[in-house]
PDB file of C-alpha atoms in Angstrom:
ATOM      1  CA  MET A 497     -14.342 -68.348  65.397  1.00  0.00           C
ATOM      2  CA  THR A 498     -12.147 -65.871  63.248  1.00  0.00           C
ATOM      3  CA  THR A 499     -14.138 -63.541  61.089  1.00  0.00           C
ATOM      4  CA  THR A 500     -13.125 -60.896  58.452  1.00  0.00           C
ATOM      5  CA  GLU A 501     -13.273 -58.128  61.104  1.00  0.00           C
ATOM      6  CA  ASP A 502     -10.411 -59.895  62.857  1.00  0.00           C
ATOM      7  CA  ARG A 503      -8.219 -60.077  59.771  1.00  0.00           C
ATOM      8  CA  SER A 504      -7.045 -56.832  58.633  1.00  0.00           C
ATOM      9  CA  ILE A 505      -5.132 -56.652  55.200  1.00  0.00           C
ATOM     10  CA  ALA A 506      -2.436 -54.122  54.143  1.00  0.00           C
ATOM     11  CA  VAL A 507      -2.723 -52.737  50.434  1.00  0.00           C
ATOM     12  CA  PHE A 508       0.368 -51.328  49.085  1.00  0.00           C
ATOM     13  CA  GLY A 509      -0.293 -49.115  46.017  1.00  0.00           C
ATOM     14  CA  GLY A 510      -3.852 -48.812  47.466  1.00  0.00           C
ATOM     15  CA  THR A 511      -4.170 -45.304  45.910  1.00  0.00           C
ATOM     16  CA  GLY A 512      -3.720 -46.481  42.399  1.00  0.00           C
ATOM     17  CA  PHE A 513      -6.060 -47.261  39.568  1.00  0.00           C
ATOM     18  CA  LEU A 514      -6.311 -50.892  40.669  1.00  0.00           C
ATOM     19  CA  GLY A 515      -5.287 -50.421  44.304  1.00  0.00           C
ATOM     20  CA  ARG A 516      -8.453 -48.104  44.948  1.00  0.00           C
ATOM     21  CA  GLN A 517     -10.986 -50.806  43.876  1.00  0.00           C
ATOM     22  CA  VAL A 518      -9.095 -53.514  45.730  1.00  0.00           C
ATOM     23  CA  VAL A 519      -9.562 -51.445  48.985  1.00  0.00           C
ATOM     24  CA  SER A 520     -13.182 -50.924  48.122  1.00  0.00           C
ATOM     25  CA  HIS A 521     -13.767 -54.600  47.507  1.00  0.00           C
ATOM     26  CA  LEU A 522     -11.915 -55.806  50.444  1.00  0.00           C
ATOM     27  CA  ARG A 523     -14.098 -53.279  52.770  1.00  0.00           C
ATOM     28  CA  LYS A 524     -17.245 -54.595  51.125  1.00  0.00           C
ATOM     29  CA  ALA A 525     -16.105 -58.077  52.252  1.00  0.00           C
ATOM     30  CA  GLY A 526     -15.672 -56.909  55.570  1.00  0.00           C
ATOM     31  CA  PHE A 527     -11.875 -56.827  56.035  1.00  0.00           C
ATOM     32  CA  PRO A 528     -10.208 -54.105  57.905  1.00  0.00           C
ATOM     33  CA  VAL A 529      -7.982 -52.432  55.459  1.00  0.00           C
ATOM     34  CA  ARG A 530      -4.729 -50.343  55.893  1.00  0.00           C
ATOM     35  CA  ILE A 531      -3.810 -48.524  52.933  1.00  0.00           C
ATOM     36  CA  ALA A 532      -0.070 -48.210  52.560  1.00  0.00           C
ATOM     37  CA  SER A 533       1.088 -45.133  50.258  1.00  0.00           C
ATOM     38  CA  ARG A 534       3.815 -42.749  50.105  1.00  0.00           C
ATOM     39  CA  HIS A 535       1.231 -40.067  49.759  1.00  0.00           C
ATOM     40  CA  PRO A 536      -1.425 -40.923  52.061  1.00  0.00           C
ATOM     41  CA  ASP A 537      -3.192 -37.812  51.454  1.00  0.00           C
ATOM     42  CA  ARG A 538      -4.444 -39.247  48.313  1.00  0.00           C
ATOM     43  CA  SER A 539      -6.437 -42.045  50.059  1.00  0.00           C
ATOM     44  CA  HIS A 540      -8.792 -39.322  51.670  1.00  0.00           C
ATOM     45  CA  PRO A 541     -11.430 -39.976  48.983  1.00  0.00           C
ATOM     46  CA  LEU A 542     -11.274 -43.612  49.981  1.00  0.00           C
ATOM     47  CA  LEU A 543     -12.002 -42.858  53.631  1.00  0.00           C
ATOM     48  CA  GLY A 544     -15.450 -43.119  54.676  1.00  0.00           C
ATOM     49  CA  PHE A 545     -16.595 -40.699  57.539  1.00  0.00           C
ATOM     50  CA  ALA A 546     -17.856 -43.592  59.572  1.00  0.00           C
ATOM     51  CA  ASP A 547     -15.504 -46.127  58.585  1.00  0.00           C
ATOM     52  CA  SER A 548     -13.340 -47.130  61.714  1.00  0.00           C
ATOM     53  CA  GLN A 549     -11.938 -50.040  59.715  1.00  0.00           C
ATOM     54  CA  LEU A 550     -10.214 -48.214  56.906  1.00  0.00           C
ATOM     55  CA  CYS A 551      -7.111 -46.343  57.764  1.00  0.00           C
ATOM     56  CA  SER A 552      -4.405 -44.720  55.725  1.00  0.00           C
ATOM     57  CA  VAL A 553      -0.521 -45.357  56.478  1.00  0.00           C
ATOM     58  CA  GLU A 554       2.560 -43.621  55.117  1.00  0.00           C
ATOM     59  CA  ALA A 555       4.758 -46.191  53.759  1.00  0.00           C
ATOM     60  CA  ASP A 556       7.563 -46.636  51.074  1.00  0.00           C
ATOM     61  CA  ILE A 557       7.949 -50.088  49.528  1.00  0.00           C
ATOM     62  CA  ARG A 558      11.617 -49.228  49.373  1.00  0.00           C
ATOM     63  CA  ASP A 559      12.078 -48.620  53.220  1.00  0.00           C
ATOM     64  CA  GLU A 560      12.599 -51.696  55.215  1.00  0.00           C
ATOM     65  CA  ARG A 561      11.173 -49.909  58.533  1.00  0.00           C
ATOM     66  CA  SER A 562       8.092 -48.568  57.109  1.00  0.00           C
ATOM     67  CA  ILE A 563       7.247 -51.851  55.536  1.00  0.00           C
ATOM     68  CA  ALA A 564       7.701 -53.832  58.566  1.00  0.00           C
ATOM     69  CA  LYS A 565       5.318 -51.395  60.512  1.00  0.00           C
ATOM     70  CA  VAL A 566       2.593 -51.521  57.987  1.00  0.00           C
ATOM     71  CA  VAL A 567       2.738 -55.132  58.027  1.00  0.00           C
ATOM     72  CA  ALA A 568       3.109 -56.249  61.462  1.00  0.00           C
ATOM     73  CA  GLY A 569      -0.127 -58.092  62.762  1.00  0.00           C
ATOM     74  CA  ALA A 570      -1.726 -58.115  59.480  1.00  0.00           C
ATOM     75  CA  TYR A 571      -3.640 -61.263  58.049  1.00  0.00           C
ATOM     76  CA  GLY A 572      -2.968 -60.315  54.489  1.00  0.00           C
ATOM     77  CA  VAL A 573      -1.072 -58.194  52.177  1.00  0.00           C
ATOM     78  CA  VAL A 574      -1.713 -57.025  48.651  1.00  0.00           C
ATOM     79  CA  ASN A 575       1.148 -55.620  46.569  1.00  0.00           C
ATOM     80  CA  ALA A 576      -0.462 -53.497  43.795  1.00  0.00           C
ATOM     81  CA  VAL A 577       2.386 -51.276  43.322  1.00  0.00           C
ATOM     82  CA  SER A 578       3.280 -50.675  39.560  1.00  0.00           C
ATOM     83  CA  LEU A 579       5.259 -48.719  37.328  1.00  0.00           C
ATOM     84  CA  TYR A 580       4.832 -48.164  33.603  1.00  0.00           C
ATOM     85  CA  VAL A 581       7.616 -45.395  32.987  1.00  0.00           C
ATOM     86  CA  GLU A 582      11.137 -45.419  34.688  1.00  0.00           C
ATOM     87  CA  HIS A 583      12.180 -42.309  36.051  1.00  0.00           C
ATOM     88  CA  GLY A 584      15.311 -41.596  38.098  1.00  0.00           C
ATOM     89  CA  ARG A 585      15.796 -44.155  40.834  1.00  0.00           C
ATOM     90  CA  GLU A 586      12.349 -45.647  40.062  1.00  0.00           C
ATOM     91  CA  THR A 587      13.161 -48.384  37.468  1.00  0.00           C
ATOM     92  CA  PHE A 588      11.205 -51.555  36.766  1.00  0.00           C
ATOM     93  CA  HIS A 589      13.835 -53.580  38.740  1.00  0.00           C
ATOM     94  CA  SER A 590      13.653 -51.522  41.752  1.00  0.00           C
ATOM     95  CA  VAL A 591       9.779 -51.706  41.683  1.00  0.00           C
ATOM     96  CA  HIS A 592       8.934 -54.844  40.386  1.00  0.00           C
ATOM     97  CA  VAL A 593      11.922 -56.785  41.564  1.00  0.00           C
ATOM     98  CA  GLU A 594      13.525 -55.419  44.488  1.00  0.00           C
ATOM     99  CA  ALA A 595      10.779 -53.712  46.070  1.00  0.00           C
ATOM    100  CA  ALA A 596       8.385 -56.643  45.667  1.00  0.00           C
ATOM    101  CA  GLN A 597      10.907 -59.239  47.093  1.00  0.00           C
ATOM    102  CA  ARG A 598      11.529 -56.785  49.856  1.00  0.00           C
ATOM    103  CA  LEU A 599       7.827 -56.630  50.814  1.00  0.00           C
ATOM    104  CA  ALA A 600       7.082 -60.258  50.349  1.00  0.00           C
ATOM    105  CA  ASP A 601      10.346 -60.929  52.607  1.00  0.00           C
ATOM    106  CA  HIS A 602       8.719 -58.834  55.355  1.00  0.00           C
ATOM    107  CA  ALA A 603       5.167 -60.462  55.033  1.00  0.00           C
ATOM    108  CA  SER A 604       7.058 -63.802  55.530  1.00  0.00           C
ATOM    109  CA  ARG A 605       8.936 -62.585  58.513  1.00  0.00           C
ATOM    110  CA  ALA A 606       5.853 -61.066  60.093  1.00  0.00           C
ATOM    111  CA  SER A 607       3.909 -64.343  59.659  1.00  0.00           C
ATOM    112  CA  VAL A 608       1.287 -62.823  57.269  1.00  0.00           C
ATOM    113  CA  GLU A 609      -0.961 -65.665  56.217  1.00  0.00           C
ATOM    114  CA  ARG A 610      -1.809 -64.642  52.701  1.00  0.00           C
ATOM    115  CA  LEU A 611       0.315 -62.269  50.162  1.00  0.00           C
ATOM    116  CA  VAL A 612      -1.395 -61.581  46.841  1.00  0.00           C
ATOM    117  CA  HIS A 613       1.160 -60.011  44.267  1.00  0.00           C
ATOM    118  CA  VAL A 614      -0.166 -58.286  41.287  1.00  0.00           C
ATOM    119  CA  SER A 615       1.708 -58.915  38.210  1.00  0.00           C
ATOM    120  CA  GLY A 616       0.685 -59.060  34.557  1.00  0.00           C
ATOM    121  CA  ILE A 617      -0.276 -61.543  31.597  1.00  0.00           C
ATOM    122  CA  GLY A 618       2.631 -62.543  29.783  1.00  0.00           C
ATOM    123  CA  SER A 619       5.302 -61.864  32.541  1.00  0.00           C
ATOM    124  CA  ASP A 620       8.465 -63.715  31.449  1.00  0.00           C
ATOM    125  CA  THR A 621      11.987 -63.496  32.651  1.00  0.00           C
ATOM    126  CA  ARG A 622      13.087 -64.309  28.774  1.00  0.00           C
ATOM    127  CA  SER A 623      11.244 -61.617  27.164  1.00  0.00           C
ATOM    128  CA  ARG A 624      12.755 -58.892  24.882  1.00  0.00           C
ATOM    129  CA  SER A 625      10.799 -56.245  26.754  1.00  0.00           C
ATOM    130  CA  LEU A 626      12.575 -54.938  29.885  1.00  0.00           C
ATOM    131  CA  TYR A 627       9.205 -54.269  31.664  1.00  0.00           C
ATOM    132  CA  ILE A 628       7.751 -57.882  30.817  1.00  0.00           C
ATOM    133  CA  ARG A 629      11.077 -59.452  31.940  1.00  0.00           C
ATOM    134  CA  LYS A 630      11.188 -57.289  35.241  1.00  0.00           C
ATOM    135  CA  ARG A 631       7.535 -58.644  35.974  1.00  0.00           C
ATOM    136  CA  GLY A 632       8.518 -62.153  35.411  1.00  0.00           C
ATOM    137  CA  GLU A 633      11.732 -61.721  37.660  1.00  0.00           C
ATOM    138  CA  GLY A 634       9.482 -60.077  40.136  1.00  0.00           C
ATOM    139  CA  GLU A 635       7.327 -63.117  40.415  1.00  0.00           C
ATOM    140  CA  LEU A 636      10.241 -65.260  41.057  1.00  0.00           C
ATOM    141  CA  ALA A 637      11.738 -63.018  43.542  1.00  0.00           C
ATOM    142  CA  VAL A 638       8.292 -63.228  45.392  1.00  0.00           C
ATOM    143  CA  ARG A 639       7.913 -66.852  45.580  1.00  0.00           C
ATOM    144  CA  ALA A 640      11.514 -67.096  46.648  1.00  0.00           C
ATOM    145  CA  ALA A 641      10.548 -64.991  49.849  1.00  0.00           C
ATOM    146  CA  PHE A 642       7.122 -66.132  50.116  1.00  0.00           C
ATOM    147  CA  ALA A 643       6.549 -69.519  48.862  1.00  0.00           C
ATOM    148  CA  ASP A 644       2.636 -69.577  49.043  1.00  0.00           C
ATOM    149  CA  ALA A 645       2.095 -66.400  47.436  1.00  0.00           C
ATOM    150  CA  ILE A 646      -0.875 -65.984  45.196  1.00  0.00           C
ATOM    151  CA  LEU A 647       0.227 -64.194  41.766  1.00  0.00           C
ATOM    152  CA  ILE A 648      -2.578 -62.478  39.889  1.00  0.00           C
ATOM    153  CA  ARG A 649      -1.845 -61.534  36.345  1.00  0.00           C
ATOM    154  CA  PRO A 650      -4.455 -59.344  34.910  1.00  0.00           C
ATOM    155  CA  ALA A 651      -4.711 -58.496  31.177  1.00  0.00           C
ATOM    156  CA  VAL A 652      -4.672 -54.836  30.485  1.00  0.00           C
ATOM    157  CA  MET A 653      -7.187 -53.010  32.611  1.00  0.00           C
ATOM    158  CA  PHE A 654      -9.928 -50.695  31.753  1.00  0.00           C
ATOM    159  CA  GLY A 655     -12.653 -48.878  33.551  1.00  0.00           C
ATOM    160  CA  PRO A 656     -13.908 -45.249  34.307  1.00  0.00           C
ATOM    161  CA  ASP A 657     -10.909 -42.603  34.443  1.00  0.00           C
ATOM    162  CA  ASP A 658      -8.282 -45.189  33.255  1.00  0.00           C
ATOM    163  CA  SER A 659      -5.397 -44.557  30.866  1.00  0.00           C
ATOM    164  CA  PHE A 660      -6.351 -47.176  28.279  1.00  0.00           C
ATOM    165  CA  LEU A 661     -10.000 -47.149  27.306  1.00  0.00           C
ATOM    166  CA  THR A 662     -10.627 -43.520  28.273  1.00  0.00           C
ATOM    167  CA  THR A 663      -7.582 -42.441  26.254  1.00  0.00           C
ATOM    168  CA  ILE A 664      -8.575 -44.388  23.191  1.00  0.00           C
ATOM    169  CA  LEU A 665     -11.835 -42.948  23.347  1.00  0.00           C
ATOM    170  CA  GLN A 666     -10.568 -39.380  23.519  1.00  0.00           C
ATOM    171  CA  LEU A 667      -8.279 -39.805  20.768  1.00  0.00           C
ATOM    172  CA  LEU A 668     -10.969 -41.340  18.325  1.00  0.00           C
ATOM    173  CA  ARG A 669     -12.973 -38.465  18.927  1.00  0.00           C
ATOM    174  CA  ARG A 670     -10.504 -35.972  18.240  1.00  0.00           C
ATOM    175  CA  LEU A 671      -8.527 -37.670  15.391  1.00  0.00           C
ATOM    176  CA  PRO A 672     -10.846 -38.458  12.284  1.00  0.00           C
ATOM    177  CA  ILE A 673      -7.598 -40.407  10.898  1.00  0.00           C
ATOM    178  CA  TYR A 674      -6.430 -42.709  13.698  1.00  0.00           C
ATOM    179  CA  PRO A 675      -2.605 -43.923  13.690  1.00  0.00           C
ATOM    180  CA  MET A 676      -2.800 -47.764  14.587  1.00  0.00           C
ATOM    181  CA  PHE A 677       0.091 -49.657  16.126  1.00  0.00           C
ATOM    182  CA  GLY A 678       1.534 -51.685  13.308  1.00  0.00           C
ATOM    183  CA  ARG A 679      -1.027 -53.415  11.394  1.00  0.00           C
ATOM    184  CA  GLY A 680      -3.473 -53.527  14.326  1.00  0.00           C
ATOM    185  CA  LEU A 681      -2.933 -57.283  14.702  1.00  0.00           C
ATOM    186  CA  THR A 682      -1.786 -57.421  18.353  1.00  0.00           C
ATOM    187  CA  LYS A 683      -4.320 -59.669  20.372  1.00  0.00           C
ATOM    188  CA  LEU A 684      -5.793 -58.145  23.651  1.00  0.00           C
ATOM    189  CA  GLN A 685      -8.173 -59.632  26.146  1.00  0.00           C
ATOM    190  CA  PRO A 686      -8.950 -56.260  28.416  1.00  0.00           C
ATOM    191  CA  ALA A 687     -10.410 -56.934  31.917  1.00  0.00           C
ATOM    192  CA  TYR A 688     -12.508 -54.748  34.112  1.00  0.00           C
ATOM    193  CA  VAL A 689     -10.563 -53.400  36.881  1.00  0.00           C
ATOM    194  CA  GLU A 690     -13.669 -53.974  39.144  1.00  0.00           C
ATOM    195  CA  ASP A 691     -13.642 -57.690  38.243  1.00  0.00           C
ATOM    196  CA  VAL A 692      -9.805 -57.895  38.907  1.00  0.00           C
ATOM    197  CA  ALA A 693     -10.477 -56.148  42.200  1.00  0.00           C
ATOM    198  CA  GLU A 694     -13.075 -58.406  43.086  1.00  0.00           C
ATOM    199  CA  ALA A 695     -11.120 -61.510  42.258  1.00  0.00           C
ATOM    200  CA  ILE A 696      -8.280 -60.295  44.640  1.00  0.00           C
ATOM    201  CA  ALA A 697     -10.701 -59.526  47.511  1.00  0.00           C
ATOM    202  CA  ARG A 698     -12.092 -63.323  47.007  1.00  0.00           C
ATOM    203  CA  ALA A 699      -8.446 -64.723  47.310  1.00  0.00           C
ATOM    204  CA  PHE A 700      -8.867 -63.994  51.034  1.00  0.00           C
ATOM    205  CA  HIS A 701     -11.889 -65.955  51.558  1.00  0.00           C
ATOM    206  CA  ARG A 702     -10.198 -69.098  50.049  1.00  0.00           C
ATOM    207  CA  THR A 703      -7.628 -71.345  52.060  1.00  0.00           C
ATOM    208  CA  ASP A 704      -6.954 -73.591  48.869  1.00  0.00           C
ATOM    209  CA  LEU A 705      -5.270 -71.201  46.483  1.00  0.00           C
ATOM    210  CA  ASN A 706      -1.816 -71.424  48.004  1.00  0.00           C
ATOM    211  CA  ALA A 707       0.949 -70.698  45.444  1.00  0.00           C
ATOM    212  CA  THR A 708      -1.488 -70.340  42.584  1.00  0.00           C
ATOM    213  CA  THR A 709      -1.182 -68.304  39.649  1.00  0.00           C
ATOM    214  CA  PHE A 710      -4.084 -66.610  37.905  1.00  0.00           C
ATOM    215  CA  GLU A 711      -4.495 -65.065  34.650  1.00  0.00           C
ATOM    216  CA  LEU A 712      -7.290 -62.499  34.360  1.00  0.00           C
ATOM    217  CA  GLY A 713      -8.438 -61.718  30.995  1.00  0.00           C
ATOM    218  CA  GLY A 714     -11.894 -60.501  29.884  1.00  0.00           C
ATOM    219  CA  PRO A 715     -14.492 -62.453  28.130  1.00  0.00           C
ATOM    220  CA  HIS A 716     -13.476 -61.343  24.356  1.00  0.00           C
ATOM    221  CA  ILE A 717     -10.212 -61.584  22.562  1.00  0.00           C
ATOM    222  CA  TYR A 718      -9.789 -58.616  20.037  1.00  0.00           C
ATOM    223  CA  THR A 719      -6.977 -57.561  17.637  1.00  0.00           C
ATOM    224  CA  TYR A 720      -6.238 -54.030  18.349  1.00  0.00           C
ATOM    225  CA  GLU A 721      -7.913 -52.947  15.193  1.00  0.00           C
ATOM    226  CA  GLU A 722     -11.068 -54.817  16.385  1.00  0.00           C
ATOM    227  CA  LEU A 723     -10.921 -53.046  19.632  1.00  0.00           C
ATOM    228  CA  LEU A 724     -10.694 -49.914  18.115  1.00  0.00           C
ATOM    229  CA  LYS A 725     -13.746 -50.594  15.824  1.00  0.00           C
ATOM    230  CA  VAL A 726     -15.608 -51.778  18.800  1.00  0.00           C
ATOM    231  CA  ILE A 727     -15.125 -48.523  20.920  1.00  0.00           C
ATOM    232  CA  ALA A 728     -15.660 -46.498  17.799  1.00  0.00           C
ATOM    233  CA  HIS A 729     -19.066 -48.291  17.061  1.00  0.00           C
ATOM    234  CA  GLU A 730     -20.168 -47.961  20.606  1.00  0.00           C
ATOM    235  CA  ALA A 731     -19.214 -44.103  20.677  1.00  0.00           C
ATOM    236  CA  LYS A 732     -20.920 -43.819  17.339  1.00  0.00           C
ATOM    237  CA  LEU A 733     -17.656 -42.442  15.457  1.00  0.00           C
ATOM    238  CA  ARG A 734     -16.315 -43.481  11.928  1.00  0.00           C
ATOM    239  CA  PRO A 735     -12.562 -42.903  12.278  1.00  0.00           C
ATOM    240  CA  MET A 736     -10.391 -43.870   9.531  1.00  0.00           C
ATOM    241  CA  LEU A 737      -7.726 -46.579  10.900  1.00  0.00           C
ATOM    242  CA  ILE A 738      -4.393 -46.123   9.403  1.00  0.00           C
ATOM    243  CA  PRO A 739      -1.570 -48.533  10.244  1.00  0.00           C
ATOM    244  CA  ILE A 740       1.753 -47.031  11.266  1.00  0.00           C
ATOM    245  CA  PRO A 741       4.931 -49.410  11.219  1.00  0.00           C
ATOM    246  CA  PHE A 742       6.338 -50.282  14.623  1.00  0.00           C
ATOM    247  CA  ALA A 743       9.656 -48.773  13.708  1.00  0.00           C
ATOM    248  CA  ALA A 744       8.105 -45.502  12.907  1.00  0.00           C
ATOM    249  CA  TRP A 745       6.547 -45.365  16.456  1.00  0.00           C
ATOM    250  CA  ARG A 746       9.951 -46.448  18.214  1.00  0.00           C
ATOM    251  CA  THR A 747      11.473 -43.441  16.406  1.00  0.00           C
ATOM    252  CA  LEU A 748       8.651 -41.236  17.746  1.00  0.00           C
ATOM    253  CA  ALA A 749       8.886 -42.500  21.156  1.00  0.00           C
ATOM    254  CA  ARG A 750      12.423 -41.920  21.592  1.00  0.00           C
ATOM    255  CA  PHE A 751      11.916 -38.316  20.920  1.00  0.00           C
ATOM    256  CA  ALA A 752       8.631 -38.357  23.039  1.00  0.00           C
ATOM    257  CA  GLU A 753      10.784 -39.472  26.119  1.00  0.00           C
ATOM    258  CA  MET A 754      12.466 -36.630  26.312  1.00  0.00           C
ATOM    259  CA  LEU A 755       9.565 -34.397  27.323  1.00  0.00           C
ATOM    260  CA  PRO A 756       8.563 -34.433  31.058  1.00  0.00           C
ATOM    261  CA  SER A 757       5.116 -36.586  30.686  1.00  0.00           C
ATOM    262  CA  PRO A 758       5.743 -38.266  27.368  1.00  0.00           C
ATOM    263  CA  PRO A 759       2.697 -39.258  25.345  1.00  0.00           C
ATOM    264  CA  VAL A 760       4.143 -42.542  24.212  1.00  0.00           C
ATOM    265  CA  THR A 761       7.128 -44.385  25.334  1.00  0.00           C
ATOM    266  CA  CYS A 762       9.577 -47.160  23.768  1.00  0.00           C
ATOM    267  CA  ASN A 763       8.269 -49.597  26.478  1.00  0.00           C
ATOM    268  CA  GLN A 764       4.597 -49.116  25.326  1.00  0.00           C
ATOM    269  CA  ILE A 765       5.459 -49.616  21.834  1.00  0.00           C
ATOM    270  CA  GLU A 766       7.285 -52.866  22.729  1.00  0.00           C
ATOM    271  CA  LEU A 767       4.114 -53.968  24.842  1.00  0.00           C
ATOM    272  CA  MET A 768       2.002 -53.242  21.751  1.00  0.00           C
ATOM    273  CA  GLN A 769       4.060 -56.044  19.870  1.00  0.00           C
ATOM    274  CA  VAL A 770       3.282 -58.580  22.117  1.00  0.00           C
ATOM    275  CA  ASP A 771      -0.319 -60.421  22.526  1.00  0.00           C
ATOM    276  CA  ASN A 772      -1.870 -59.741  25.728  1.00  0.00           C
ATOM    277  CA  VAL A 773      -4.028 -62.839  26.259  1.00  0.00           C
ATOM    278  CA  SER A 774      -4.744 -65.414  29.108  1.00  0.00           C
ATOM    279  CA  SER A 775      -3.338 -69.017  28.873  1.00  0.00           C
ATOM    280  CA  PRO A 776      -6.368 -71.514  28.844  1.00  0.00           C
ATOM    281  CA  GLU A 777      -4.146 -73.735  30.971  1.00  0.00           C
ATOM    282  CA  MET A 778      -3.929 -71.139  33.816  1.00  0.00           C
ATOM    283  CA  ALA A 779      -6.606 -70.432  36.552  1.00  0.00           C
ATOM    284  CA  GLY A 780      -8.602 -67.406  35.648  1.00  0.00           C
ATOM    285  CA  PHE A 781     -11.873 -65.441  36.729  1.00  0.00           C
ATOM    286  CA  GLU A 782     -13.963 -68.782  36.606  1.00  0.00           C
ATOM    287  CA  ASP A 783     -12.027 -70.099  39.512  1.00  0.00           C
ATOM    288  CA  PHE A 784     -13.280 -67.280  41.592  1.00  0.00           C
ATOM    289  CA  GLY A 785     -16.840 -67.784  40.396  1.00  0.00           C
ATOM    290  CA  ILE A 786     -16.644 -64.309  38.406  1.00  0.00           C
ATOM    291  CA  SER A 787     -18.089 -63.732  34.997  1.00  0.00           C
ATOM    292  CA  PRO A 788     -16.074 -60.934  33.718  1.00  0.00           C
ATOM    293  CA  ARG A 789     -17.646 -58.009  31.981  1.00  0.00           C
ATOM    294  CA  SER A 790     -16.912 -56.845  28.526  1.00  0.00           C
ATOM    295  CA  VAL A 791     -15.466 -53.579  26.914  1.00  0.00           C
ATOM    296  CA  GLU A 792     -18.895 -53.101  25.474  1.00  0.00           C
ATOM    297  CA  GLU A 793     -20.893 -53.155  28.496  1.00  0.00           C
ATOM    298  CA  ILE A 794     -18.803 -50.947  30.508  1.00  0.00           C
ATOM    299  CA  LEU A 795     -18.202 -48.572  27.982  1.00  0.00           C
ATOM    300  CA  ARG A 796     -22.023 -48.203  27.338  1.00  0.00           C
ATOM    301  CA  GLY A 797     -22.182 -47.213  30.894  1.00  0.00           C
ATOM    302  CA  ILE A 798     -19.315 -44.698  30.767  1.00  0.00           C
ATOM    303  CA  LEU A 799     -20.866 -43.042  27.562  1.00  0.00           C
ATOM    304  CA  GLN A 800     -24.356 -42.981  29.450  1.00  0.00           C
ATOM    305  CA  GLY A 801     -22.568 -41.110  32.302  1.00  0.00           C
ATOM    306  CA  HIS A 802     -23.229 -44.053  34.920  1.00  0.00           C
TER     307      HIS A 802
END
């Protein structure tokens, strides 16, 4: 009888915000894990001293040979590689389309039984947003190479040390007058990163999910303004929220992108103009038996230092 100990899973992007949690949840479920990364030294904190079933492998998702080496003999593959700001040869097309297709193709050739590809809610080949459009094209490319691939579309994710909730909290603490994106009406359904990672781990226990697309949104839908007020309330802050037109944000972003580490980008402004909410017609957390946790619940733990 085959057990989880006999089924190794290669996680590409395993040192990232989501990838680290995916690795942790797969190990808790008993799967041997290969963390594939261009910077294997970053995975050292993930490697338990007595965990012989967890290894770090140097791999570049742009390199055919290194991908083939990592996926050889693997039962499953997770593609959690993502890019939010383009720089040099790393573009949304090269990462979310070309590299995703390359990995899916090698997984298929290696007779990998299960491929989980992480995309994002709203992925659409017709979107005005280049990021969203390339996410959509990437899904099509993956399915063309690996027909049974499971697509995971998380909403904007949050958790300790993230670049979303933590950043908003820091800004609310520093700015008595907080500039909102537009009128603050964009709808968001934030998902806790641990819940998304658990869903991905559970996907490897199920044999009935082939070619399924999941949209994973949290338990509550907020407008951007409502979310800011929730975070401020939990942190006992009372900022003044001021609407700033998107046109002004776009102008600011164009100048900010000239900096080495821009605080805001044109891509982020485009994303904040699009609702980030799961479709009720799509499979979701409930199909994994997961009750997603709320921003309020996790934020309380963060504020209390848990």
